[in-house]
């Protein structure tokens, strides 16, 4: 285990990133900071930011860089992140966000950036089967037999398809990933901080690959 590990996990939507990040955060005992979860929490709370973000998220767009950079700057400055470290999931998503993050983390640099690599055709299949608990955010995979809504095993909340998992929104998000986010792979490779992990296969196998990479960077 790296004491004070600071990691970024990049990867296409639906690459299993969220679930792997939750598991990795327990394994390393560091907070999982997901900008998508932060925005969805703001939406549930009905804050101004949440309402604005919901419209953008449902259309598969990206929330403005300044807003996202402000949110992440504040979150990374909290004591759990400054002392323990963190797993950053969903940020940065643009070169402007990555440049700002380099500044935010100049005193405590990121140790490793992992690209969890899953091809577009596979993530399209996975996202159409993705179901999420509205209350606690636990992810499920529909096998096709289930009725539209079911009850979460963890908290008893309603498990549904995300509003932004419609085919149009998913395709828009994947296009934005190729145009806006994939250049970050070059950005971090040039800094010598990028490791690519194959995200295809059984979740336990993918998790082992992730922990092996993290351990190799101790
Ligand atoms: P996904 O499952 O598509 O990876 P996330 O849960 O990470 O999605 O994010 C959901 C939505 O929240 C994104 O489609 C986008 O609208 C918004 N969002 C999250 N993080 C960012 C970010 N760093 N910059 C801009 N928008 C963001």
CSV table of C-alpha atoms and ligand atoms in Angstrom, one decimal, residues 13 17 35-36 39-40 57 61-63 68 90-91 93 97 130 162 164 173, ligand 1:
chain,number,residue,atom,x,y,z
A,13,UNK,CA,-17.7,5.9,-19.5
A,17,UNK,CA,-14.2,2.6,-13.6
A,35,UNK,CA,-16.9,14.4,-9.9
A,36,UNK,CA,-20.0,12.6,-11.4
A,39,UNK,CA,-22.7,16.5,-9.3
A,40,UNK,CA,-25.4,13.9,-8.8
A,57,UNK,CA,-25.5,15.6,-17.7
A,61,UNK,CA,-22.5,17.2,-22.2
A,62,UNK,CA,-19.6,18.4,-20.1
A,63,UNK,CA,-20.0,20.9,-17.2
A,68,UNK,CA,-15.3,21.7,-12.2
A,90,UNK,CA,-14.0,11.6,-13.7
A,91,UNK,CA,-11.5,14.5,-13.4
A,93,UNK,CA,-11.8,15.4,-18.5
A,97,UNK,CA,-8.8,20.7,-16.3
A,130,UNK,CA,-26.1,-0.5,-16.5
A,162,UNK,CA,-29.4,6.6,-15.3
A,164,UNK,CA,-27.9,10.0,-19.0
A,173,UNK,CA,-20.4,11.3,-24.1
B,1,LIG,P1,-19.6,8.5,-16.7
B,1,LIG,O1,-20.3,7.3,-16.2
B,1,LIG,O2,-20.2,9.0,-18.0
B,1,LIG,O3,-18.1,8.3,-16.7
B,1,LIG,P2,-19.6,10.4,-14.5
B,1,LIG,O4,-20.4,9.8,-13.5
B,1,LIG,O5,-18.1,10.5,-14.3
B,1,LIG,O6,-20.0,9.7,-15.9
B,1,LIG,O7,-20.1,11.9,-14.9
B,1,LIG,C1,-21.5,12.1,-15.3
B,1,LIG,C2,-21.6,13.4,-15.9
B,1,LIG,O8,-21.2,14.5,-15.1
B,1,LIG,C3,-20.7,13.6,-17.2
B,1,LIG,O9,-21.3,13.1,-18.4
B,1,LIG,C4,-20.6,15.2,-17.3
B,1,LIG,O10,-21.8,15.7,-17.7
B,1,LIG,C5,-20.5,15.5,-15.8
B,1,LIG,N1,-19.1,15.6,-15.3
B,1,LIG,C6,-18.5,14.8,-14.4
B,1,LIG,N2,-17.2,15.1,-14.3
B,1,LIG,C7,-16.9,16.1,-15.1
B,1,LIG,C8,-15.8,16.9,-15.4
B,1,LIG,N3,-14.6,16.6,-14.9
B,1,LIG,N4,-15.9,17.9,-16.4
B,1,LIG,C9,-17.1,18.1,-16.9
B,1,LIG,N5,-18.2,17.5,-16.7
B,1,LIG,C10,-18.2,16.5,-15.8
